[in-house]
Short mmCIF file of C-alpha atoms in Angstrom, two decimals:
data_model
loop_
_atom_site.label_atom_id
_atom_site.label_comp_id
_atom_site.label_asym_id
_atom_site.label_seq_id
_atom_site.Cartn_x
_atom_site.Cartn_y
_atom_site.Cartn_z
CA UNK A 1 -3.97 68.42 33.37
CA UNK A 2 -0.38 69.46 33.93
CA UNK A 3 1.22 66.03 34.19
CA UNK A 4 4.88 65.18 33.83
CA UNK A 5 6.41 61.74 33.39
CA UNK A 6 9.80 60.62 34.61
CA UNK A 7 11.66 57.38 35.14
CA UNK A 8 10.48 55.13 37.96
CA UNK A 9 12.68 55.42 41.08
CA UNK A 10 12.85 53.89 44.53
CA UNK A 11 11.99 57.19 46.19
CA UNK A 12 8.41 56.64 44.97
CA UNK A 13 8.17 53.21 46.62
CA UNK A 14 5.51 53.99 49.23
CA UNK A 15 3.25 55.71 46.71
CA UNK A 16 3.70 52.89 44.21
CA UNK A 17 2.89 50.30 46.84
CA UNK A 18 -0.29 52.11 47.86
CA UNK A 19 -1.55 52.21 44.27
CA UNK A 20 -0.83 48.49 43.77
CA UNK A 21 -2.56 47.45 47.00
CA UNK A 22 -5.61 49.60 46.26
CA UNK A 23 -5.86 48.01 42.82
CA UNK A 24 -5.79 44.52 44.36
CA UNK A 25 -8.40 45.51 46.94
CA UNK A 26 -10.68 46.54 44.09
CA UNK A 27 -10.39 43.04 42.61
CA UNK A 28 -11.24 41.52 45.99
CA UNK A 29 -14.58 43.35 45.82
CA UNK A 30 -15.40 41.10 42.85
CA UNK A 31 -13.78 37.89 44.17
CA UNK A 32 -14.11 38.02 47.94
CA UNK A 33 -12.02 34.89 48.61
CA UNK A 34 -8.83 36.24 47.01
CA UNK A 35 -6.19 36.03 49.78
CA UNK A 36 -5.07 39.16 51.60
CA UNK A 37 -2.48 38.74 54.33
CA UNK A 38 -0.95 41.20 56.78
CA UNK A 39 2.47 40.94 55.10
CA UNK A 40 1.15 41.69 51.60
CA UNK A 41 2.41 45.30 51.67
CA UNK A 42 5.89 44.09 52.58
CA UNK A 43 5.82 41.47 49.80
CA UNK A 44 4.66 43.99 47.21
CA UNK A 45 7.36 46.45 48.23
CA UNK A 46 9.96 43.70 47.82
CA UNK A 47 8.76 43.00 44.29
CA UNK A 48 8.55 46.70 43.46
CA UNK A 49 12.13 47.29 44.59
CA UNK A 50 13.29 44.51 42.29
CA UNK A 51 11.21 45.93 39.42
CA UNK A 52 12.66 49.41 39.96
CA UNK A 53 16.22 48.08 40.04
CA UNK A 54 15.95 45.59 37.19
CA UNK A 55 13.07 46.86 35.08
CA UNK A 56 12.16 49.88 33.02
CA UNK A 57 9.24 52.27 33.29
CA UNK A 58 7.81 55.69 34.01
CA UNK A 59 5.70 57.45 36.62
CA UNK A 60 3.19 60.26 36.19
CA UNK A 61 3.47 63.27 38.50
CA UNK A 62 0.88 66.01 38.98
CA UNK A 63 1.48 68.85 41.47
CA UNK A 64 4.28 66.86 43.10
CA UNK A 65 1.95 63.88 43.60
CA UNK A 66 2.50 60.48 41.99
CA UNK A 67 -0.76 59.60 40.24
CA UNK A 68 0.24 56.56 38.20
CA UNK A 69 3.03 54.37 36.87
CA UNK A 70 3.82 51.74 34.25
CA UNK A 71 6.92 49.54 34.44
CA UNK A 72 8.08 46.14 33.28
CA UNK A 73 10.95 43.73 32.92
CA UNK A 74 13.09 43.55 29.80
CA UNK A 75 13.00 40.12 28.17
CA UNK A 76 15.51 39.39 25.43
CA UNK A 77 13.51 36.58 23.77
CA UNK A 78 9.82 37.18 24.35
CA UNK A 79 7.57 34.56 22.70
CA UNK A 80 10.13 34.11 19.97
CA UNK A 81 13.20 36.02 18.87
CA UNK A 82 11.86 39.53 19.54
CA UNK A 83 12.85 41.58 22.57
CA UNK A 84 9.97 42.51 24.84
CA UNK A 85 8.71 44.12 28.03
CA UNK A 86 6.48 42.41 30.57
CA UNK A 87 4.56 44.52 33.11
CA UNK A 88 3.28 42.29 35.94
CA UNK A 89 0.14 42.94 37.96
CA UNK A 90 2.24 44.98 40.43
CA UNK A 91 3.92 46.87 37.55
CA UNK A 92 1.27 49.48 36.86
CA UNK A 93 -1.58 51.45 38.39
CA UNK A 94 -3.34 54.79 38.17
CA UNK A 95 -5.43 56.73 40.64
CA UNK A 96 -9.10 56.98 39.76
CA UNK A 97 -9.25 60.54 38.43
CA UNK A 98 -8.58 60.83 34.67
CA UNK A 99 -7.49 57.18 34.57
CA UNK A 100 -7.83 56.84 30.79
CA UNK A 101 -5.74 59.91 29.92
CA UNK A 102 -3.07 59.03 32.48
CA UNK A 103 -2.70 55.44 31.28
CA UNK A 104 -2.54 56.66 27.68
CA UNK A 105 0.19 59.13 28.58
CA UNK A 106 2.12 56.54 30.58
CA UNK A 107 2.03 53.99 27.78
CA UNK A 108 2.92 56.51 25.09
CA UNK A 109 6.02 57.62 26.96
CA UNK A 110 7.01 54.16 28.25
CA UNK A 111 6.50 52.56 24.81
CA UNK A 112 8.64 55.26 23.21
CA UNK A 113 11.40 54.48 25.69
CA UNK A 114 11.11 50.71 25.18
CA UNK A 115 10.93 50.73 21.39
CA UNK A 116 13.88 53.10 21.14
CA UNK A 117 15.82 50.41 23.04
CA UNK A 118 14.59 47.70 20.64
CA UNK A 119 11.84 46.14 22.81
CA UNK A 120 8.87 45.68 20.49
CA UNK A 121 6.78 43.04 22.30
CA UNK A 122 4.75 44.62 25.13
CA UNK A 123 2.67 42.65 27.62
CA UNK A 124 0.97 43.49 30.89
CA UNK A 125 -1.24 41.78 33.44
CA UNK A 126 -4.48 43.48 34.52
CA UNK A 127 -7.01 42.44 37.15
CA UNK A 128 -9.90 40.76 35.40
CA UNK A 129 -12.63 42.98 36.80
CA UNK A 130 -10.89 46.26 35.90
CA UNK A 131 -12.95 46.47 32.73
CA UNK A 132 -12.12 50.13 32.20
CA UNK A 133 -8.35 49.46 32.26
CA UNK A 134 -8.71 46.47 29.94
CA UNK A 135 -10.66 48.66 27.53
CA UNK A 136 -7.97 51.36 27.64
CA UNK A 137 -5.30 48.89 26.55
CA UNK A 138 -7.60 47.27 23.99
CA UNK A 139 -7.79 50.67 22.30
CA UNK A 140 -3.99 50.89 22.56
CA UNK A 141 -3.69 47.79 20.40
CA UNK A 142 -3.45 45.02 22.99
CA UNK A 143 -5.18 41.63 22.86
CA UNK A 144 -5.77 38.84 25.36
CA UNK A 145 -3.22 36.05 25.76
CA UNK A 146 -3.14 34.56 29.28
CA UNK A 147 -5.50 34.13 32.22
CA UNK A 148 -4.92 33.48 35.93
CA UNK A 149 -7.92 31.97 37.68
CA UNK A 150 -8.83 30.75 41.15
CA UNK A 151 -11.39 28.63 42.97
CA UNK A 152 -12.21 27.68 46.53
CA UNK A 153 -11.26 24.10 47.26
CA UNK A 154 -14.41 22.00 47.18
CA UNK A 155 -15.56 18.65 45.91
CA UNK A 156 -16.92 18.40 42.36
CA UNK A 157 -19.97 16.56 41.15
CA UNK A 158 -20.60 14.74 37.89
CA UNK A 159 -17.32 12.82 37.83
CA UNK A 160 -16.71 9.50 36.06
CA UNK A 161 -16.35 6.74 38.66
CA UNK A 162 -15.04 4.36 36.01
CA UNK A 163 -11.85 6.42 35.78
CA UNK A 164 -9.05 5.29 38.09
CA UNK A 165 -7.02 8.18 39.54
CA UNK A 166 -3.54 7.46 40.88
CA UNK A 167 -1.18 9.83 42.67
CA UNK A 168 2.11 9.15 40.94
CA UNK A 169 5.46 8.47 42.61
CA UNK A 170 8.88 9.10 41.15
CA UNK A 171 9.34 5.34 40.77
CA UNK A 172 6.48 5.08 38.25
CA UNK A 173 6.77 8.47 36.56
CA UNK A 174 7.99 6.82 33.33
CA UNK A 175 4.37 5.77 32.73
CA UNK A 176 3.52 9.44 32.07
CA UNK A 177 6.20 10.00 29.42
CA UNK A 178 3.80 9.46 26.51
CA UNK A 179 1.21 11.88 27.94
CA UNK A 180 3.83 14.53 28.67
CA UNK A 181 5.15 14.23 25.12
CA UNK A 182 1.62 14.66 23.73
CA UNK A 183 1.18 17.81 25.83
CA UNK A 184 4.37 19.36 24.43
CA UNK A 185 3.31 18.49 20.87
CA UNK A 186 -0.17 19.89 21.51
CA UNK A 187 1.27 23.28 22.40
CA UNK A 188 3.11 23.53 19.09
CA UNK A 189 -0.07 22.99 17.03
CA UNK A 190 -2.75 25.46 15.87
CA UNK A 191 -4.06 27.70 17.29
CA UNK A 192 -1.50 27.78 20.12
CA UNK A 193 1.79 27.77 18.13
CA UNK A 194 3.89 27.64 21.32
CA UNK A 195 6.91 25.42 20.58
CA UNK A 196 8.65 24.12 23.69
CA UNK A 197 11.65 22.62 21.93
CA UNK A 198 12.82 19.04 21.99
CA UNK A 199 12.71 17.56 25.48
CA UNK A 200 12.91 14.04 26.78
CA UNK A 201 9.50 13.76 28.52
CA UNK A 202 10.62 11.39 31.28
CA UNK A 203 13.66 13.52 32.06
CA UNK A 204 11.44 16.62 32.07
CA UNK A 205 9.01 15.09 34.58
CA UNK A 206 11.80 13.83 36.84
CA UNK A 207 13.41 17.26 36.90
CA UNK A 208 10.04 18.89 37.59
CA UNK A 209 9.39 16.57 40.55
CA UNK A 210 12.66 17.66 42.16
CA UNK A 211 10.97 20.94 43.05
CA UNK A 212 9.43 21.44 46.48
CA UNK A 213 5.93 20.09 47.19
CA UNK A 214 5.09 19.05 43.62
CA UNK A 215 2.54 16.33 42.84
CA UNK A 216 1.12 14.53 39.79
CA UNK A 217 -2.08 12.51 39.36
CA UNK A 218 -2.73 10.14 36.46
CA UNK A 219 -6.08 9.02 35.07
CA UNK A 220 -6.47 5.47 33.76
CA UNK A 221 -9.26 3.99 31.65
CA UNK A 222 -9.40 0.39 30.46
CA UNK A 223 -5.91 -0.27 31.83
CA UNK A 224 -4.16 2.59 30.07
CA UNK A 225 -3.16 6.06 31.24
CA UNK A 226 -5.20 8.62 29.33
CA UNK A 227 -4.53 11.87 31.21
CA UNK A 228 -2.68 13.65 34.00
CA UNK A 229 -2.76 16.80 36.11
CA UNK A 230 -0.06 18.33 38.31
CA UNK A 231 0.15 20.94 41.07
CA UNK A 232 2.82 22.96 42.85
CA UNK A 233 2.96 25.75 45.45
CA UNK A 234 3.68 28.73 43.19
CA UNK A 235 2.14 30.08 40.01
CA UNK A 236 2.61 33.27 38.02
CA UNK A 237 1.24 35.84 40.50
CA UNK A 238 2.28 37.05 43.96
CA UNK A 239 -0.86 35.68 45.58
CA UNK A 240 -0.14 32.17 44.30
CA UNK A 241 2.62 32.00 46.91
CA UNK A 242 -0.04 32.02 49.64
CA UNK A 243 0.53 29.09 52.02
CA UNK A 244 -3.09 28.00 51.75
CA UNK A 245 -3.02 27.89 47.95
CA UNK A 246 -1.77 25.33 45.42
CA UNK A 247 -1.62 25.80 41.67
CA UNK A 248 -2.31 23.54 38.71
CA UNK A 249 0.62 23.96 36.33
CA UNK A 250 0.04 21.21 33.79
CA UNK A 251 -2.73 18.96 32.51
CA UNK A 252 -3.53 16.86 29.48
CA UNK A 253 -6.13 14.30 28.42
CA UNK A 254 -5.81 12.27 25.23
CA UNK A 255 -8.11 13.70 22.58
CA UNK A 256 -10.07 10.51 21.98
CA UNK A 257 -11.04 10.27 25.68
CA UNK A 258 -12.15 13.86 26.33
CA UNK A 259 -15.83 12.96 26.36
CA UNK A 260 -15.44 10.76 29.46
CA UNK A 261 -15.17 13.55 32.09
CA UNK A 262 -11.55 12.64 32.76
CA UNK A 263 -10.49 16.26 33.36
CA UNK A 264 -13.16 16.91 35.98
CA UNK A 265 -12.42 13.56 37.63
CA UNK A 266 -8.72 14.44 37.88
CA UNK A 267 -9.57 17.89 39.20
CA UNK A 268 -11.91 16.38 41.80
CA UNK A 269 -9.15 14.07 43.09
CA UNK A 270 -6.88 17.07 43.46
CA UNK A 271 -9.62 18.96 45.31
CA UNK A 272 -9.93 16.05 47.73
CA UNK A 273 -6.18 16.00 48.33
CA UNK A 274 -6.06 19.76 48.85
CA UNK A 275 -8.92 19.61 51.35
CA UNK A 276 -7.26 16.77 53.27
CA UNK A 277 -4.00 18.74 53.40
CA UNK A 278 -5.59 22.00 54.65
CA UNK A 279 -5.39 24.04 51.45
CA UNK A 280 -8.42 26.22 50.77
CA UNK A 281 -7.55 27.80 47.40
CA UNK A 282 -6.60 26.36 44.02
CA UNK A 283 -5.18 28.38 41.13
CA UNK A 284 -4.46 27.79 37.47
CA UNK A 285 -3.09 29.81 34.55
CA UNK A 286 -3.79 29.15 30.88
CA UNK A 287 -3.73 30.69 27.42
CA UNK A 288 -6.95 32.18 26.07
CA UNK A 289 -6.29 30.60 22.65
CA UNK A 290 -5.91 27.12 24.15
CA UNK A 291 -9.42 26.19 23.03
CA UNK A 292 -9.81 22.90 24.90
CA UNK A 293 -7.94 24.11 27.97
CA UNK A 294 -9.63 27.48 28.38
CA UNK A 295 -13.09 25.96 27.82
CA UNK A 296 -12.37 23.46 30.58
CA UNK A 297 -10.81 25.79 33.16
CA UNK A 298 -13.47 28.46 32.69
CA UNK A 299 -16.09 25.95 33.88
CA UNK A 300 -14.44 25.53 37.28
CA UNK A 301 -12.32 28.62 37.98
CA UNK A 302 -12.90 32.38 38.17
CA UNK A 303 -10.39 34.59 36.29
CA UNK A 304 -8.74 37.27 38.42
CA UNK A 305 -6.11 38.52 35.96
CA UNK A 306 -5.85 38.84 32.20
CA UNK A 307 -2.50 39.28 30.47
CA UNK A 308 -2.62 41.38 27.30
CA UNK A 309 0.00 41.62 24.58
CA UNK A 310 0.88 43.94 21.71
CA UNK A 311 3.48 43.33 19.01
CA UNK A 312 4.92 46.40 17.33
CA UNK A 313 6.17 46.13 13.75
CA UNK A 314 9.94 45.61 14.08
CA UNK A 315 10.53 47.59 10.88
CA UNK A 316 10.10 50.75 12.96
CA UNK A 317 13.60 50.01 14.29
CA UNK A 318 15.17 50.30 10.82
#
């Protein structure tokens, strides 16, 4: 192979877009109900233009043909105080031939560029059924952190009819303050270790509800609220903006009540609401090391992306 790498530029836009769309089409072969709309190419090009202008990355060229690329956004505080790079699902792709060698070359050159600029946390999102690409980055030192998953909207069985589910209004949102506070504390504990900082839970929920088309359901048992689940129109990926899709972006059930099928009963109420309001897809994102959360979501959703992360020893900058 006689392959050269150079900085990503807007003149490569059409070739970049084609690689990204082909990669997504491959994932659709494994999950047939992933949405694909006529304007997807236009949306991807919009995101790619922003990535080219505001991100950092490289492309691989062979015989004047673009055969792959890897690019991400610079983040000044990435999961802590370290500077990092995040490559979204539309931020990389390689044509089929010699995929392993090309990805290795792209990462070697991109990582050199990023680390020289002080960015030592590297993360990227890969379609879940691209096992060969996941394996390539596993051997490059990356490990799993986040998952995006999806399901068709449909009614669930095996719920607990003794649980009362209430769709909350702003006027009674203060009743969820305790649960919201427990969720924030939960994220700071082992094995998650994801501190969210001090926040007034009621103020947080009120501010969250100010967003467009956001909804919260509460679960009550024996006259006390023991869990909640919330949805909104957009998640982490481009496809979550689909008009027929809503996304679960928060959920918590008190530990002592988790054997009462409260989570599935909440999820079922949301499925009913989505069906009644003409949504046909439901998404969720979660951390792989959230033991209770990932065990729950994996029972009802199908992963379509995995986000991998690598932390480089900051002493290399000395």
